[in-house]
């Protein structure tokens, strides 16, 4: 589905304070499962709280709690921005 | 007696709840085959005794992490009579996800709905009764920190056991139910496959690609039938939901969780941000964050050293004031004094004072330091700040094959310029959930400049670099970090290979730590350290001492020399006021020492005797097992500039690095002619075989080579295998030798 640009955005493209809805969680094996277990699933809404001082990892808020993950993991999470 | 397991998410308050239920009577059980420790304790309800087992906190029950496997194997294989599932009510939905996985096992679960106080502050009110009727298990609201709800919880456990309360079956979305149904019927046929697992759970696990369960399937006759159906249903799920079956199962669970959430939680809009968000906005911010981190770390060291070693705040009987470290030192000095006074036997005295007091005492003197360090760290851990440290530094550490949480272990081991200890550092690596990261961290942690390496640096720097002490210390500090990071990089690249482990970490909300929680934590870790000193260090000290003490040489030559000197003195005393004292004995002389002290002939005699003693001791040491061993290595160690005495000291350093300087001290004072008047530094500086280069090579060698024995044992325990313990010894010693030779040889070209 290359038609819709928004779908190509990942969590790693989001800025501080942005809100987004998860479209798809990529990756395989342990990494994917870990993300899913932490509540990162399709349809979920998250908010980017901040980036660490060196711009990596990212701190997000999801399901009412705070989660840190690396930018490389953020790239596995396709999102659409919501306002 | 009933066995009750406590399970739940990390940070759900499991430990607090456990401590509150059990009181102080807990100990650590180590279960066969696993390296993760469980805390065990006892709780009493009416006239019943419960044995509680605190399982590792996990988010899920997969096979991807060691802790999850441990928790799940315990629950399935040990079949506890009941399971208390601690839920963080302030984080309800994600905690429910774990609960659902427990309920899938169809076990007697009791839910402790914990942190209800925080949930209410967040504006979410949970209807425990409704939750209970939906899930079919007892739900008890608790505030573990304050001990609220503990009696009810015990009663609920009792009831659950006696009334055989089991959860209601959960229903998944239609597609998944169909798949489960099909799988269940083929799975249930083979009793060798099901064993004591519920068939429905096995079916779920098959859909989740669970490695352990798939492996189990390999040995089952009907495996082809099961595999065939599994393949079909998975294909069906993929076609239908656009996701693989594992994802579908997880999503189904979260679906159930959010359904329950909507049914039992009443949300009230709370205006403004939570306390935690305000703190994070400062503590994790771009510029201020790292500065605060530095300040806290600096504060840790300032506090620990001030309170344990610098400030004299403990009164003694005689009115003096000492520091806690001073108190320990006084104690062991006094023991030494007692030993000297009361133990006549030469062998026994040497054993007590050189092996027991010098060996064990030397290590025990670090107890206050260790205690306060752990205290500070326990406070940091309980507040939730450590997770932020990992967050801030992960990017830096990753370059070197480590990750954010490794930093804590490195700091504890002395990463800030000394005073640390690798043993607690290695234990701190436990907070790393990924096996590989944990291993690499454990292997590089001993490279830091721990407190035991300090005396070695101090002596050698005083001897050869007295004009640039600060610079030298700085260079050594820098080198330790360079070596650690390079080692991390190298290990990760060539030894502990594999894809980068994910770094997905919860940042828990901040808590004000409780005194009880902090003290239990601190004491547990300190006690481990003390136990080590009393067992391992004691053993090694005795062995080392014996190696330096035996075999005894034939001392008759030295006897003759001594009595020769005595006779000489006698002759000089004839016709002086001392004539009446003749004939002299050594004992008599030592009693009259003061009177004689200005008598020239006596001084000469003393000089001779001490020369003889030194010769004898030197001869003795060279001839001892340790001396012979040192000599064996001498041809090789020469490359790095070390002679046989250095070798003995370094071999001793395997037991504890403190031993290095002590042994060098003995070896050199035994081999010199000044009767211990000069310090080891002065002696080395005057020795023409020594050079600044040799000293530098030795310091670097001590920094890098094998972790001390206790650290090696700790690595064994924490990694669960001798393989890594051995590897850590070998790799570091090899590296140390290569580096030392390079320094000595290349340096020799220039200096
Ligand atoms: N306000 C409040 N704080 C609590 C409650 N229960 C525990 N805490 C605090 O929450 C923090 C975490 O509690 P722990 O008992 O260490 O949690 P845990 O689940 O054992 O966490 P891990 O050891 O990381 O698995 C501590 O600072 C506790 O003091 C509670 O009911 N209310």
mmCIF file of C-alpha atoms in Angstrom, chain B residues 138-366:
data_model
loop_
_atom_site.group_PDB
_atom_site.id
_atom_site.type_symbol
_atom_site.label_atom_id
_atom_site.label_comp_id
_atom_site.label_asym_id
_atom_site.label_seq_id
_atom_site.Cartn_x
_atom_site.Cartn_y
_atom_site.Cartn_z
ATOM 1 C CA UNK B 138 -11.071 -13.599 44.382
ATOM 2 C CA UNK B 139 -9.877 -9.985 44.066
ATOM 3 C CA UNK B 140 -8.513 -8.141 47.094
ATOM 4 C CA UNK B 141 -7.667 -4.419 46.932
ATOM 5 C CA UNK B 142 -4.336 -3.766 48.682
ATOM 6 C CA UNK B 143 -1.805 -1.057 49.427
ATOM 7 C CA UNK B 144 1.240 -3.198 49.960
ATOM 8 C CA UNK B 145 3.412 -0.307 51.023
ATOM 9 C CA UNK B 146 1.172 0.305 54.021
ATOM 10 C CA UNK B 147 0.231 -3.310 54.660
ATOM 11 C CA UNK B 148 -3.421 -2.712 53.823
ATOM 12 C CA UNK B 149 -5.418 -5.766 52.751
ATOM 13 C CA UNK B 150 -2.948 -8.413 53.867
ATOM 14 C CA UNK B 151 -5.319 -10.328 56.136
ATOM 15 C CA UNK B 152 -8.037 -10.374 53.505
ATOM 16 C CA UNK B 153 -5.526 -11.616 51.018
ATOM 17 C CA UNK B 154 -4.551 -14.552 53.204
ATOM 18 C CA UNK B 155 -8.163 -15.375 53.820
ATOM 19 C CA UNK B 156 -8.856 -15.285 50.085
ATOM 20 C CA UNK B 157 -5.983 -17.704 49.509
ATOM 21 C CA UNK B 158 -7.374 -20.022 52.135
ATOM 22 C CA UNK B 159 -10.817 -19.889 50.608
ATOM 23 C CA UNK B 160 -9.530 -20.395 47.085
ATOM 24 C CA UNK B 161 -7.662 -23.500 48.152
ATOM 25 C CA UNK B 162 -10.500 -24.970 50.168
ATOM 26 C CA UNK B 163 -13.363 -24.225 47.863
ATOM 27 C CA UNK B 164 -11.303 -25.150 44.812
ATOM 28 C CA UNK B 165 -12.041 -21.846 43.191
ATOM 29 C CA UNK B 166 -10.955 -21.813 39.572
ATOM 30 C CA UNK B 167 -11.151 -18.978 37.047
ATOM 31 C CA UNK B 168 -13.913 -18.833 34.495
ATOM 32 C CA UNK B 169 -12.781 -19.792 31.012
ATOM 33 C CA UNK B 170 -11.926 -16.823 28.858
ATOM 34 C CA UNK B 171 -13.441 -16.442 25.452
ATOM 35 C CA UNK B 172 -11.373 -15.254 22.553
ATOM 36 C CA UNK B 173 -12.570 -13.817 19.260
ATOM 37 C CA UNK B 174 -14.453 -16.182 17.035
ATOM 38 C CA UNK B 175 -11.617 -17.007 14.631
ATOM 39 C CA UNK B 176 -9.239 -17.840 17.413
ATOM 40 C CA UNK B 177 -11.799 -19.926 19.248
ATOM 41 C CA UNK B 178 -12.293 -22.048 16.160
ATOM 42 C CA UNK B 179 -8.580 -22.588 15.774
ATOM 43 C CA UNK B 180 -8.198 -23.438 19.457
ATOM 44 C CA UNK B 181 -11.057 -25.862 19.238
ATOM 45 C CA UNK B 182 -9.530 -27.766 16.368
ATOM 46 C CA UNK B 183 -6.114 -27.910 17.956
ATOM 47 C CA UNK B 184 -7.459 -28.840 21.352
ATOM 48 C CA UNK B 185 -9.164 -31.937 20.058
ATOM 49 C CA UNK B 186 -6.001 -33.323 18.433
ATOM 50 C CA UNK B 187 -3.817 -32.302 21.324
ATOM 51 C CA UNK B 188 -6.042 -33.916 23.924
ATOM 52 C CA UNK B 189 -5.742 -37.295 22.229
ATOM 53 C CA UNK B 190 -2.114 -37.708 23.130
ATOM 54 C CA UNK B 191 -1.697 -37.924 26.877
ATOM 55 C CA UNK B 192 2.072 -38.033 26.564
ATOM 56 C CA UNK B 193 1.898 -34.582 25.024
ATOM 57 C CA UNK B 194 -0.584 -33.030 27.394
ATOM 58 C CA UNK B 195 1.047 -34.355 30.545
ATOM 59 C CA UNK B 196 -0.105 -31.983 33.252
ATOM 60 C CA UNK B 197 -0.807 -29.076 30.916
ATOM 61 C CA UNK B 198 -4.370 -28.128 30.104
ATOM 62 C CA UNK B 199 -4.991 -28.968 26.404
ATOM 63 C CA UNK B 200 -6.461 -25.563 25.692
ATOM 64 C CA UNK B 201 -3.337 -23.907 27.019
ATOM 65 C CA UNK B 202 -1.163 -26.133 24.847
ATOM 66 C CA UNK B 203 -3.232 -25.175 21.848
ATOM 67 C CA UNK B 204 -2.695 -21.508 22.651
ATOM 68 C CA UNK B 205 1.020 -22.022 23.056
ATOM 69 C CA UNK B 206 1.204 -23.803 19.724
ATOM 70 C CA UNK B 207 -0.386 -20.778 18.108
ATOM 71 C CA UNK B 208 2.148 -18.603 19.894
ATOM 72 C CA UNK B 209 5.055 -20.593 18.370
ATOM 73 C CA UNK B 210 6.181 -21.405 21.897
ATOM 74 C CA UNK B 211 9.588 -23.043 21.599
ATOM 75 C CA UNK B 212 9.319 -25.300 24.619
ATOM 76 C CA UNK B 213 5.954 -26.649 23.654
ATOM 77 C CA UNK B 214 6.929 -27.148 20.024
ATOM 78 C CA UNK B 215 9.944 -29.091 21.219
ATOM 79 C CA UNK B 216 7.719 -31.252 23.369
ATOM 80 C CA UNK B 217 5.698 -31.998 20.315
ATOM 81 C CA UNK B 218 8.767 -33.476 18.595
ATOM 82 C CA UNK B 219 8.662 -36.574 20.764
ATOM 83 C CA UNK B 220 5.001 -37.233 20.313
ATOM 84 C CA UNK B 221 3.634 -39.878 17.999
ATOM 85 C CA UNK B 222 0.782 -37.819 16.703
ATOM 86 C CA UNK B 223 3.093 -34.908 15.915
ATOM 87 C CA UNK B 224 2.362 -34.962 12.216
ATOM 88 C CA UNK B 225 -1.377 -34.726 12.705
ATOM 89 C CA UNK B 226 -0.964 -31.874 15.175
ATOM 90 C CA UNK B 227 1.555 -30.091 12.942
ATOM 91 C CA UNK B 228 -0.759 -30.454 9.983
ATOM 92 C CA UNK B 229 -3.713 -28.913 11.749
ATOM 93 C CA UNK B 230 -1.517 -26.232 13.280
ATOM 94 C CA UNK B 231 -0.316 -25.291 9.836
ATOM 95 C CA UNK B 232 -3.869 -25.056 8.534
ATOM 96 C CA UNK B 233 -5.273 -22.960 11.328
ATOM 97 C CA UNK B 234 -2.301 -20.616 11.268
ATOM 98 C CA UNK B 235 -2.784 -20.053 7.579
ATOM 99 C CA UNK B 236 -6.402 -19.369 8.194
ATOM 100 C CA UNK B 237 -5.690 -16.826 10.909
ATOM 101 C CA UNK B 238 -3.144 -15.052 8.752
ATOM 102 C CA UNK B 239 -5.592 -14.795 5.888
ATOM 103 C CA UNK B 240 -8.328 -13.582 8.149
ATOM 104 C CA UNK B 241 -6.666 -11.079 10.447
ATOM 105 C CA UNK B 242 -3.656 -10.054 8.400
ATOM 106 C CA UNK B 243 -1.395 -11.026 11.251
ATOM 107 C CA UNK B 244 0.468 -14.168 12.259
ATOM 108 C CA UNK B 245 -1.144 -16.336 14.888
ATOM 109 C CA UNK B 246 1.185 -15.212 17.668
ATOM 110 C CA UNK B 247 0.204 -11.600 17.165
ATOM 111 C CA UNK B 248 -3.415 -12.617 16.937
ATOM 112 C CA UNK B 249 -3.207 -14.342 20.329
ATOM 113 C CA UNK B 250 -1.557 -11.339 21.970
ATOM 114 C CA UNK B 251 -4.067 -8.976 20.429
ATOM 115 C CA UNK B 252 -6.895 -11.192 21.615
ATOM 116 C CA UNK B 253 -5.587 -11.036 25.165
ATOM 117 C CA UNK B 254 -5.259 -7.294 25.046
ATOM 118 C CA UNK B 255 -8.745 -7.209 23.608
ATOM 119 C CA UNK B 256 -10.055 -9.107 26.598
ATOM 120 C CA UNK B 257 -8.059 -6.836 28.901
ATOM 121 C CA UNK B 258 -9.498 -3.672 27.486
ATOM 122 C CA UNK B 259 -12.993 -5.146 27.585
ATOM 123 C CA UNK B 260 -12.553 -5.855 31.278
ATOM 124 C CA UNK B 261 -11.004 -2.436 31.764
ATOM 125 C CA UNK B 262 -14.072 -0.765 30.346
ATOM 126 C CA UNK B 263 -16.368 -2.922 32.438
ATOM 127 C CA UNK B 264 -14.761 -2.383 35.837
ATOM 128 C CA UNK B 265 -12.906 0.944 35.787
ATOM 129 C CA UNK B 266 -14.573 4.247 36.368
ATOM 130 C CA UNK B 267 -12.398 7.067 35.113
ATOM 131 C CA UNK B 268 -12.487 10.527 36.558
ATOM 132 C CA UNK B 269 -10.772 13.240 34.627
ATOM 133 C CA UNK B 270 -7.869 14.502 36.677
ATOM 134 C CA UNK B 271 -6.646 17.919 35.745
ATOM 135 C CA UNK B 272 -2.945 18.532 35.376
ATOM 136 C CA UNK B 273 -0.039 16.199 35.042
ATOM 137 C CA UNK B 274 1.089 13.535 37.432
ATOM 138 C CA UNK B 275 3.968 14.042 39.805
ATOM 139 C CA UNK B 276 6.094 11.616 37.784
ATOM 140 C CA UNK B 277 5.657 13.559 34.560
ATOM 141 C CA UNK B 278 6.904 16.715 36.232
ATOM 142 C CA UNK B 279 10.011 15.019 37.527
ATOM 143 C CA UNK B 280 10.740 13.312 34.230
ATOM 144 C CA UNK B 281 10.444 16.604 32.383
ATOM 145 C CA UNK B 282 13.467 17.782 34.383
ATOM 146 C CA UNK B 283 15.402 14.613 35.041
ATOM 147 C CA UNK B 284 15.310 13.335 31.458
ATOM 148 C CA UNK B 285 15.708 16.679 29.773
ATOM 149 C CA UNK B 286 18.338 17.359 27.209
ATOM 150 C CA UNK B 287 20.900 19.383 29.174
ATOM 151 C CA UNK B 288 19.802 19.235 32.765
ATOM 152 C CA UNK B 289 19.244 15.465 32.722
ATOM 153 C CA UNK B 290 22.888 14.449 32.266
ATOM 154 C CA UNK B 291 24.005 17.101 34.761
ATOM 155 C CA UNK B 292 21.638 15.804 37.408
ATOM 156 C CA UNK B 293 22.873 12.310 36.702
ATOM 157 C CA UNK B 294 26.476 13.383 37.256
ATOM 158 C CA UNK B 295 25.544 15.209 40.435
ATOM 159 C CA UNK B 296 23.758 12.165 41.828
ATOM 160 C CA UNK B 297 26.603 9.858 40.964
ATOM 161 C CA UNK B 298 29.091 12.232 42.510
ATOM 162 C CA UNK B 299 26.819 12.530 45.510
ATOM 163 C CA UNK B 300 26.766 8.774 45.854
ATOM 164 C CA UNK B 301 30.510 8.603 46.203
ATOM 165 C CA UNK B 302 30.827 11.640 48.373
ATOM 166 C CA UNK B 303 28.151 10.260 50.677
ATOM 167 C CA UNK B 304 29.474 6.733 50.791
ATOM 168 C CA UNK B 305 33.053 7.703 51.534
ATOM 169 C CA UNK B 306 32.179 10.452 53.944
ATOM 170 C CA UNK B 307 29.873 8.393 56.061
ATOM 171 C CA UNK B 308 31.783 5.138 56.030
ATOM 172 C CA UNK B 309 35.389 6.225 56.091
ATOM 173 C CA UNK B 310 35.954 9.948 56.625
ATOM 174 C CA UNK B 311 33.510 11.067 59.273
ATOM 175 C CA UNK B 312 34.307 9.731 62.706
ATOM 176 C CA UNK B 313 30.855 9.321 64.151
ATOM 177 C CA UNK B 314 31.006 6.128 66.161
ATOM 178 C CA UNK B 315 32.073 6.447 69.794
ATOM 179 C CA UNK B 316 34.545 3.962 71.244
ATOM 180 C CA UNK B 317 34.762 2.818 74.853
ATOM 181 C CA UNK B 318 37.817 4.942 75.456
ATOM 182 C CA UNK B 319 36.117 8.131 74.347
ATOM 183 C CA UNK B 320 37.662 8.236 70.899
ATOM 184 C CA UNK B 321 35.515 8.569 67.817
ATOM 185 C CA UNK B 322 36.020 6.458 64.730
ATOM 186 C CA UNK B 323 34.503 5.937 61.313
ATOM 187 C CA UNK B 324 32.701 2.647 60.602
ATOM 188 C CA UNK B 325 35.668 1.444 58.572
ATOM 189 C CA UNK B 326 37.910 2.570 61.411
ATOM 190 C CA UNK B 327 35.830 0.526 63.806
ATOM 191 C CA UNK B 328 36.415 -2.607 61.798
ATOM 192 C CA UNK B 329 40.102 -1.808 61.517
ATOM 193 C CA UNK B 330 40.348 -1.297 65.266
ATOM 194 C CA UNK B 331 38.642 -4.578 65.839
ATOM 195 C CA UNK B 332 41.005 -6.533 63.642
ATOM 196 C CA UNK B 333 44.034 -4.728 65.034
ATOM 197 C CA UNK B 334 42.899 -5.728 68.464
ATOM 198 C CA UNK B 335 42.455 -9.295 67.321
ATOM 199 C CA UNK B 336 45.986 -9.185 65.974
ATOM 200 C CA UNK B 337 47.220 -7.884 69.291
ATOM 201 C CA UNK B 338 45.407 -10.647 71.159
ATOM 202 C CA UNK B 339 46.869 -13.234 68.834
ATOM 203 C CA UNK B 340 50.370 -11.939 69.408
ATOM 204 C CA UNK B 341 49.931 -11.932 73.172
ATOM 205 C CA UNK B 342 48.306 -15.270 73.613
ATOM 206 C CA UNK B 343 49.419 -17.591 70.883
ATOM 207 C CA UNK B 344 52.821 -18.987 71.569
ATOM 208 C CA UNK B 345 52.977 -21.490 68.785
ATOM 209 C CA UNK B 346 54.772 -19.915 65.847
ATOM 210 C CA UNK B 347 52.857 -21.766 63.181
ATOM 211 C CA UNK B 348 49.483 -21.114 64.723
ATOM 212 C CA UNK B 349 50.262 -17.477 65.273
ATOM 213 C CA UNK B 350 51.301 -17.038 61.673
ATOM 214 C CA UNK B 351 48.125 -18.758 60.519
ATOM 215 C CA UNK B 352 45.893 -16.596 62.678
ATOM 216 C CA UNK B 353 47.539 -13.272 62.024
ATOM 217 C CA UNK B 354 48.625 -13.655 58.405
ATOM 218 C CA UNK B 355 45.775 -15.716 57.018
ATOM 219 C CA UNK B 356 42.732 -15.030 59.201
ATOM 220 C CA UNK B 357 43.222 -11.499 60.362
ATOM 221 C CA UNK B 358 45.147 -10.046 57.428
ATOM 222 C CA UNK B 359 43.164 -11.957 54.813
ATOM 223 C CA UNK B 360 39.599 -11.944 56.088
ATOM 224 C CA UNK B 361 39.989 -8.808 58.165
ATOM 225 C CA UNK B 362 41.279 -6.877 55.180
ATOM 226 C CA UNK B 363 38.150 -7.723 53.279
ATOM 227 C CA UNK B 364 35.763 -7.278 56.186
ATOM 228 C CA UNK B 365 36.989 -3.714 56.601
ATOM 229 C CA UNK B 366 35.146 -2.915 53.403
#
